[in-house]
XYZ file of N, CA, C and O in Angstrom:
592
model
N 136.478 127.729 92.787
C 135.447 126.761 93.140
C 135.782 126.186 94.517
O 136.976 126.068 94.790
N 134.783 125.782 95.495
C 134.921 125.574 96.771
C 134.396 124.208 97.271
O 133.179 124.020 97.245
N 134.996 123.508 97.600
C 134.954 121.806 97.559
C 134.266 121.648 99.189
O 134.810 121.580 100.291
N 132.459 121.620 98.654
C 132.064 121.017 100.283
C 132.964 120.090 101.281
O 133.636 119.081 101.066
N 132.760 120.673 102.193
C 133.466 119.217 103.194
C 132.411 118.144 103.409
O 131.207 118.202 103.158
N 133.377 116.800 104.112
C 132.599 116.001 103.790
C 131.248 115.948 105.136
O 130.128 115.473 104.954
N 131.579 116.357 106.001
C 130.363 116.337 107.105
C 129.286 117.285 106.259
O 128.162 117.309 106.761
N 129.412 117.827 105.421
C 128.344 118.895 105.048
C 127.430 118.215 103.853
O 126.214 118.325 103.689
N 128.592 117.326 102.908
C 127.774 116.347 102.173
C 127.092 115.304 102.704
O 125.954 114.935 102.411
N 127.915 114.804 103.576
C 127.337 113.708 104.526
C 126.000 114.039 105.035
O 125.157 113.144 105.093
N 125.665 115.484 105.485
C 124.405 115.644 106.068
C 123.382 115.683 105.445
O 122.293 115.296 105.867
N 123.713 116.385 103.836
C 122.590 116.444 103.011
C 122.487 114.971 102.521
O 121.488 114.833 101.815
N 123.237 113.779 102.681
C 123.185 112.960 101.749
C 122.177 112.175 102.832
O 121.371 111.356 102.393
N 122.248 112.429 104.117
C 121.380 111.466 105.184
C 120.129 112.520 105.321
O 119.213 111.845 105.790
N 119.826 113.406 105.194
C 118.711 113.659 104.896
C 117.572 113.404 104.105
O 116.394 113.178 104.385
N 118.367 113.519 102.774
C 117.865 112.899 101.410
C 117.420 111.257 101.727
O 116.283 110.801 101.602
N 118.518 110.586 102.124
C 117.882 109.171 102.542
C 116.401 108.614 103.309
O 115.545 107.750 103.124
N 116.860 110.213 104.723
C 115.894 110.307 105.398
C 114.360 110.051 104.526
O 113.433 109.259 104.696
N 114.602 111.064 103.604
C 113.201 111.758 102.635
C 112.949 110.827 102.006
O 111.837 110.948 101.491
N 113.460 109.866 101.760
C 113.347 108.617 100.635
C 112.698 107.641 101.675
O 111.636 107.021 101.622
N 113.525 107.691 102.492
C 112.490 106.485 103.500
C 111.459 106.840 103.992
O 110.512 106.136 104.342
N 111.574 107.925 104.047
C 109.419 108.673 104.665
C 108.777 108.356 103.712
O 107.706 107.779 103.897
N 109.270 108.656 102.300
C 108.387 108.607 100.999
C 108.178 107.094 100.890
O 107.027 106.691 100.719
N 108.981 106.400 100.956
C 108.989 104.601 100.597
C 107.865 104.144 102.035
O 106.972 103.301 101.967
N 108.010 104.471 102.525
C 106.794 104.524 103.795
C 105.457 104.851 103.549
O 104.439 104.173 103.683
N 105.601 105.843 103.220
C 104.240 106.478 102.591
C 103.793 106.054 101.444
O 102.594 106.329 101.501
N 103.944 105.679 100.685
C 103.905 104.706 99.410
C 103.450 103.488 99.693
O 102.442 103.126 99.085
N 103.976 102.707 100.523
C 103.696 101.165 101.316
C 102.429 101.563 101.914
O 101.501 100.780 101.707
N 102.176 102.600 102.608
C 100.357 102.090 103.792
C 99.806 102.558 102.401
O 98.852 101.819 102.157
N 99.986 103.495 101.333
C 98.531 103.881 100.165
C 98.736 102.652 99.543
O 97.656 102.062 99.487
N 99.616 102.021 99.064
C 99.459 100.722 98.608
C 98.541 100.100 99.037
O 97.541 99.900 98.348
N 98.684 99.579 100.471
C 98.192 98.580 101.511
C 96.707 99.199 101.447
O 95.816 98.432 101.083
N 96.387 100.464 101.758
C 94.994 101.076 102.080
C 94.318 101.060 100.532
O 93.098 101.174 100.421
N 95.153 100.917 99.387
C 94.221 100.855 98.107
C 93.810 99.440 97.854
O 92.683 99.150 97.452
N 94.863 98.459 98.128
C 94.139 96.803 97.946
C 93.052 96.693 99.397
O 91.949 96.150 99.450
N 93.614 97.228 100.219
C 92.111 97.172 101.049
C 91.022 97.852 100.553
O 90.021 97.184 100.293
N 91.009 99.002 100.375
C 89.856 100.008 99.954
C 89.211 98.991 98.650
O 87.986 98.879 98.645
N 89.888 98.358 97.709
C 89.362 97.856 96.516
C 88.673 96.462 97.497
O 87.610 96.045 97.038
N 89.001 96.000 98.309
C 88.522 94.451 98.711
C 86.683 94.891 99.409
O 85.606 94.307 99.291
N 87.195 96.474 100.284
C 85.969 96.524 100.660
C 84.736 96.889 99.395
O 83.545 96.579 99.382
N 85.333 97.456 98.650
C 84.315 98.074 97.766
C 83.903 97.371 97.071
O 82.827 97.653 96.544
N 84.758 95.779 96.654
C 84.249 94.530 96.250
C 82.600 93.776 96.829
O 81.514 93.407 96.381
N 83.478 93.903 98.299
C 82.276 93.214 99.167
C 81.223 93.928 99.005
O 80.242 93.707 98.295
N 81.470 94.853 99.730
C 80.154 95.862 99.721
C 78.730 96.166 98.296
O 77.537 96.467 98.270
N 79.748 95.873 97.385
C 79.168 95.923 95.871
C 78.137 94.520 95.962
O 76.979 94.843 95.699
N 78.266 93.256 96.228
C 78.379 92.079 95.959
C 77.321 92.430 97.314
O 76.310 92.862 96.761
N 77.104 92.447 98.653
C 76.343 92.635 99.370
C 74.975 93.307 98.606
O 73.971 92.624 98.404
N 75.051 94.438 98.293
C 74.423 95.856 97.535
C 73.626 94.854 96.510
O 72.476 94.510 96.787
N 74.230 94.429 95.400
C 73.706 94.030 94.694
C 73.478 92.057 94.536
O 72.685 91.472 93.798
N 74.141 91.656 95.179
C 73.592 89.909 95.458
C 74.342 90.049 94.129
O 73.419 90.016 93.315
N 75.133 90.143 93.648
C 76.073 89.918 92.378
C 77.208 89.126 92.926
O 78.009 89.774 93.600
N 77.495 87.540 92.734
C 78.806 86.660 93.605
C 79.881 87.881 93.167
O 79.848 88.827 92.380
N 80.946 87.269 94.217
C 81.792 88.391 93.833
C 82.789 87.595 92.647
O 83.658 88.277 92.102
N 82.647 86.246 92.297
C 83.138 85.771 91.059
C 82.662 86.610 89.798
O 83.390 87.249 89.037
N 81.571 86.500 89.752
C 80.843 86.776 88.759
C 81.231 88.540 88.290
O 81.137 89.070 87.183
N 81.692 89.138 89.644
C 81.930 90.634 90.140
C 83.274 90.683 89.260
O 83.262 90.954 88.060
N 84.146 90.464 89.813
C 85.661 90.208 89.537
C 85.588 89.717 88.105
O 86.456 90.264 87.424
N 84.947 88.991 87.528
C 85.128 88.935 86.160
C 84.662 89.795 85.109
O 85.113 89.650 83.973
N 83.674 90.811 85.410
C 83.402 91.571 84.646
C 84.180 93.070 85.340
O 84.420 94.123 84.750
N 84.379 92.798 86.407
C 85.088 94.127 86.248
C 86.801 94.262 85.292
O 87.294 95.194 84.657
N 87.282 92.896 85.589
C 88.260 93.152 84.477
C 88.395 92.900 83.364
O 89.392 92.977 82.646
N 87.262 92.544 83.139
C 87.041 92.544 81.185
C 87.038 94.661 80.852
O 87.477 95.138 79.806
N 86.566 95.360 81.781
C 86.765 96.351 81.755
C 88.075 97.209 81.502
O 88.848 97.212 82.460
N 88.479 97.957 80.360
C 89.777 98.404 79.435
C 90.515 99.282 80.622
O 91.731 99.239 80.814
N 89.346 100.305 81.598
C 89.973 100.857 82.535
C 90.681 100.169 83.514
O 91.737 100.535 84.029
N 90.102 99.238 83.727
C 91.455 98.118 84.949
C 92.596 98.230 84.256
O 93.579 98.109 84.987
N 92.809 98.391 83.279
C 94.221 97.906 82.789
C 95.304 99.107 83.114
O 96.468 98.915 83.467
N 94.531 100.667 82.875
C 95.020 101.581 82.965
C 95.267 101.924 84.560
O 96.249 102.548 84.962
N 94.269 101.441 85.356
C 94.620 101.372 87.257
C 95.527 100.277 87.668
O 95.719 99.989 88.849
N 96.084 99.671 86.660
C 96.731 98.481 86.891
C 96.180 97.648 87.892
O 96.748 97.235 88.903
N 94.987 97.434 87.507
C 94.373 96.205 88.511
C 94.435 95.008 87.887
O 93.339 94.853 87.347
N 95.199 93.993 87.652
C 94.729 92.220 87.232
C 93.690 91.521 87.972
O 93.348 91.981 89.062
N 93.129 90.434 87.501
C 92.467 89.886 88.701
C 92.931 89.287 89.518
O 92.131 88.565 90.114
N 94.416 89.238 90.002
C 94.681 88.515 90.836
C 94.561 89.530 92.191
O 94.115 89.217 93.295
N 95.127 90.910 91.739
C 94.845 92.272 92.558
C 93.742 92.446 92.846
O 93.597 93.022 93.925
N 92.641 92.120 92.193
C 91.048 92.297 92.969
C 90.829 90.971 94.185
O 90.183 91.033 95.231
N 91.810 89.491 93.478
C 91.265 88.603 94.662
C 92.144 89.064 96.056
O 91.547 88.987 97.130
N 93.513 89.526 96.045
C 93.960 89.864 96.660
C 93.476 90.745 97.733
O 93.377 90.599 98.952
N 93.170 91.823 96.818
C 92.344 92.890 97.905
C 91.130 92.750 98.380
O 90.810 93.471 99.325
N 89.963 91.586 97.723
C 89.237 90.784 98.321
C 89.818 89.966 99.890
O 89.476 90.330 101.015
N 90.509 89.112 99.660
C 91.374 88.528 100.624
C 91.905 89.109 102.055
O 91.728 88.728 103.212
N 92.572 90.102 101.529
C 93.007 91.417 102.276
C 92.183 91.811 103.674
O 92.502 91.831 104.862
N 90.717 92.176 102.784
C 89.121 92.737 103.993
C 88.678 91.963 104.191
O 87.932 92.095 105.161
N 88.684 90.910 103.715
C 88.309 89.702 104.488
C 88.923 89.412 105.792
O 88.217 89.440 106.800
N 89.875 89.203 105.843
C 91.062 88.661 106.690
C 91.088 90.172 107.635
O 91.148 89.992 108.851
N 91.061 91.104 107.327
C 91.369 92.562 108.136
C 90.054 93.768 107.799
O 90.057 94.783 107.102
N 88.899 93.067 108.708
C 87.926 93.747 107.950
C 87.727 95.373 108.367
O 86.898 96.167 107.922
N 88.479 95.523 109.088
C 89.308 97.025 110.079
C 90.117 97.009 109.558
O 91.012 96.166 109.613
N 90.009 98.488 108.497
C 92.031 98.748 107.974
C 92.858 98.759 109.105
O 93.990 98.290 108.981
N 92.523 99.179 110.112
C 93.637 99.469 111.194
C 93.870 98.316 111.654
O 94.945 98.227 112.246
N 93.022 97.050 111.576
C 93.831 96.041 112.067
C 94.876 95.323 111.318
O 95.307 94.321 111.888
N 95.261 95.542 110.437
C 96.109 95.519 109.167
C 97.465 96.043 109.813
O 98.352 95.193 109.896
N 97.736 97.237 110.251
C 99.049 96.975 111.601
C 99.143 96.358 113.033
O 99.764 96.401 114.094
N 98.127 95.763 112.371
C 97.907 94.879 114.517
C 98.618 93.850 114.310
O 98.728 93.157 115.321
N 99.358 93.313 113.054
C 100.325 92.127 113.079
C 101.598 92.457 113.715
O 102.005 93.526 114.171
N 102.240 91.076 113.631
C 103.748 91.254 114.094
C 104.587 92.371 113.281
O 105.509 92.864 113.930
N 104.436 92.781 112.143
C 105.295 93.531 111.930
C 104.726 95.161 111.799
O 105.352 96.091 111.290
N 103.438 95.216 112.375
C 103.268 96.642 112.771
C 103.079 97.712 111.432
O 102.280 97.675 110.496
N 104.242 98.733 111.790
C 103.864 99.756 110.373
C 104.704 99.536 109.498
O 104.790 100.141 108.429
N 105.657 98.315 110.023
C 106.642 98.154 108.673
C 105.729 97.029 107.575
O 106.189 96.726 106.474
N 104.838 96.673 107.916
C 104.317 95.501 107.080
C 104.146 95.922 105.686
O 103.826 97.072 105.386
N 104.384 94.890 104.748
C 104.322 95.474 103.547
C 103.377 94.733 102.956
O 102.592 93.907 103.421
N 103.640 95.327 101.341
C 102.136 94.261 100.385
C 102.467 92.926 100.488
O 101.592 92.087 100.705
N 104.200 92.488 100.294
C 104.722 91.364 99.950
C 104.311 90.337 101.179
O 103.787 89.224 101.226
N 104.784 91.220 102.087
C 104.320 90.236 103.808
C 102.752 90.089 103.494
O 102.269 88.956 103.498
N 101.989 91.141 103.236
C 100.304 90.463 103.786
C 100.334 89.610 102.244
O 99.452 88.754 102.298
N 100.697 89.587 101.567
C 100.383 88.396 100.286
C 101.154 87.281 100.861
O 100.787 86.213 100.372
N 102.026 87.167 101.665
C 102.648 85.949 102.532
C 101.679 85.359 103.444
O 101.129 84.272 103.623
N 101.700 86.513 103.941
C 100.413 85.785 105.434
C 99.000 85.137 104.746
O 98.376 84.107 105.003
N 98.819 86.050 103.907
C 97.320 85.595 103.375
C 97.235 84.642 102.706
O 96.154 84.053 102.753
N 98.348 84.073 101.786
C 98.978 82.720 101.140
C 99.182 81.842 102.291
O 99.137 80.639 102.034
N 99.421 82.222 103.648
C 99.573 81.197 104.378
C 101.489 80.667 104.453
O 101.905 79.657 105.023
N 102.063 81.361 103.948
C 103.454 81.374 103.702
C 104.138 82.122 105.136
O 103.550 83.060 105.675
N 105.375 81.610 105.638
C 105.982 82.158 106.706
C 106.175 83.772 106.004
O 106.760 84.053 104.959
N 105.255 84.977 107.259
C 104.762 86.084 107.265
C 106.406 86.806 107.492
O 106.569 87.905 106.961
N 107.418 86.286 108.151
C 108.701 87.085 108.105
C 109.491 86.837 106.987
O 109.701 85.643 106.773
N 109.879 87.463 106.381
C 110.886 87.526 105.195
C 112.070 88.078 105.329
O 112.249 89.225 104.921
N 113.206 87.263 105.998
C 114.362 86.926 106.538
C 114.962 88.496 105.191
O 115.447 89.539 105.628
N 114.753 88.244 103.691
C 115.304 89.096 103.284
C 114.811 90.269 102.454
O 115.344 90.769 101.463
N 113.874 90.547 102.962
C 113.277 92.192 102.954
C 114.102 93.083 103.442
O 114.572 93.132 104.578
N 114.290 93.887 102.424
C 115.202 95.117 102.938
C 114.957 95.898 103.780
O 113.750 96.010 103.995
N 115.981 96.872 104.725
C 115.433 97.802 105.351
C 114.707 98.883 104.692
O 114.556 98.867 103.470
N 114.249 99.816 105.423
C 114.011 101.198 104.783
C 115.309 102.107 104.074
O 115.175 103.065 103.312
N 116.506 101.547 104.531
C 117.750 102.367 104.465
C 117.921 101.650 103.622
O 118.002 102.263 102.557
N 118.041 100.470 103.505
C 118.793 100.023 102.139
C 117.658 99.952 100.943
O 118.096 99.975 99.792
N 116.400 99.878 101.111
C 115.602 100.725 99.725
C 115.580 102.385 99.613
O 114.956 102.941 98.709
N 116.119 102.917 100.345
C 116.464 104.614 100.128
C 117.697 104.625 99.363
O 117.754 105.130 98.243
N 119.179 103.806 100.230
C 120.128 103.689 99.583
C 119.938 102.931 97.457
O 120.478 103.433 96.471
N 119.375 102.171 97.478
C 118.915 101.511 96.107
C 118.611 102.694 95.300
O 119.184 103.073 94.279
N 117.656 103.199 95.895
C 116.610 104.427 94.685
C 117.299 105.415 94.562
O 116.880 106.279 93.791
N 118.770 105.674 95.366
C 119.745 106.971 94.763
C 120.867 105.959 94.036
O 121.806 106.541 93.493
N 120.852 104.609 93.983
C 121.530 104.218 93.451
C 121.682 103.831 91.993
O 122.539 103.668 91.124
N 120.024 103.757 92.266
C 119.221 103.541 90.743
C 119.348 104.498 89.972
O 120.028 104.569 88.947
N 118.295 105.718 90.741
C 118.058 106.897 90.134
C 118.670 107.766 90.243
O 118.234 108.662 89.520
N 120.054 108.237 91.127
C 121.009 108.871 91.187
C 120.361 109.987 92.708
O 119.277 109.924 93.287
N 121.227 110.666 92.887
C 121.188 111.607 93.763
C 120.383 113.018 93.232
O 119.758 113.456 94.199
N 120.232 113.663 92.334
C 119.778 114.438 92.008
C 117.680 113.949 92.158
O 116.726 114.315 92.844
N 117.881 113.199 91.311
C 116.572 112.435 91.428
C 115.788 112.617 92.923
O 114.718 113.154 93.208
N 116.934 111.839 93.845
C 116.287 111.418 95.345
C 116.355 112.682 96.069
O 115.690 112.758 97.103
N 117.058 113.701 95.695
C 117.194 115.066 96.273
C 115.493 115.553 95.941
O 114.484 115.871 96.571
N 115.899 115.391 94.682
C 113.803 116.430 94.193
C 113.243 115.751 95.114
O 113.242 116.270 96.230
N 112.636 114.476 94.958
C 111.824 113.747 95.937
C 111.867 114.155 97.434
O 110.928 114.091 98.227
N 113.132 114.585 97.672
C 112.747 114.632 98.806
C 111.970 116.411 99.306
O 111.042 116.690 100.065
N 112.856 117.252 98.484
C 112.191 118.488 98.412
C 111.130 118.331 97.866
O 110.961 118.226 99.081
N 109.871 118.151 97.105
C 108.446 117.733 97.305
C 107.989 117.356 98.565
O 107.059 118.010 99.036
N 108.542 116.263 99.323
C 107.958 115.881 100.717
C 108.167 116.961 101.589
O 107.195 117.409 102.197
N 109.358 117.484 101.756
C 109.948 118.501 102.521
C 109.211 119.849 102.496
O 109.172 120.607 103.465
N 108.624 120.086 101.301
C 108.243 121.041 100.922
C 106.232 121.238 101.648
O 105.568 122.235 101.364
């Protein structure tokens, strides 16, 4: 049996990280672009039909399927909130923090709460976490799917 060296583990192990932080990236804007996409399709509904969007929001989550999209109503006022405030998805990275912005920051800003969060992790140390969590084998597949 033949014992990798360590520059050779080392490389696959920063790759894999690599792949974890593209993926944790990519995960964050469909997040961000689905509470937007739901805020516009709110409005737009509520325009369309002169239905308040109170009145909107409450019957859509009396609906059994919200539960299964994991929408609450606080996630519909949210993503209401969201297109309101950024009625251009793209202006949604026109803030200070650009493409790192996350859900947690625009639920800060939009609360009106200081928009920097001194302790938000990097991308490296939520890559490092999710092989820590889920082990290395785990964050390896993941990354061969993206890679792939």
């Amino acid at each position: 049996m033949t014992t990798l060296s360590t520059s050779v583990v080392n490389g696959v192990v920063e790759e894999i990280e690599a792949a974890v932080v593209e993926m944790s990236k990519s995960v964050r804007e469909y997040q961000i672009q689905l509470y937007w996409q739901t805020g516009e399709i709110l409005r737009r509904t509520e325009k369309a039909s002169k239905i308040g969007v109170t009145e909107l929001v409450a019957e859509c989550v009396k609906d059994p399927r919200m539960q299964h999209l994991n929408m609450a109503e606080r996630s519909l006022w949210f993503s209401i909130q969201l297109h309101d405030k950024y009625p251009v998805f793209e202006d949604v990275y026109q803030t200070e923090h650009g493409l790192s912005i996350s859900v947690s920051k625009l639920k800060n800003m939009i609360a009106g709460k200081d928009p920097v969060l001194k302790d938000e992790p990097t991308d490296k140390e939520i890559a490092q976490a999710f092989i820590k969590k889920h082990g290395f084998d785990k964050a390896k597949k993941i990354a061969q799917l993206i890679l792939d």
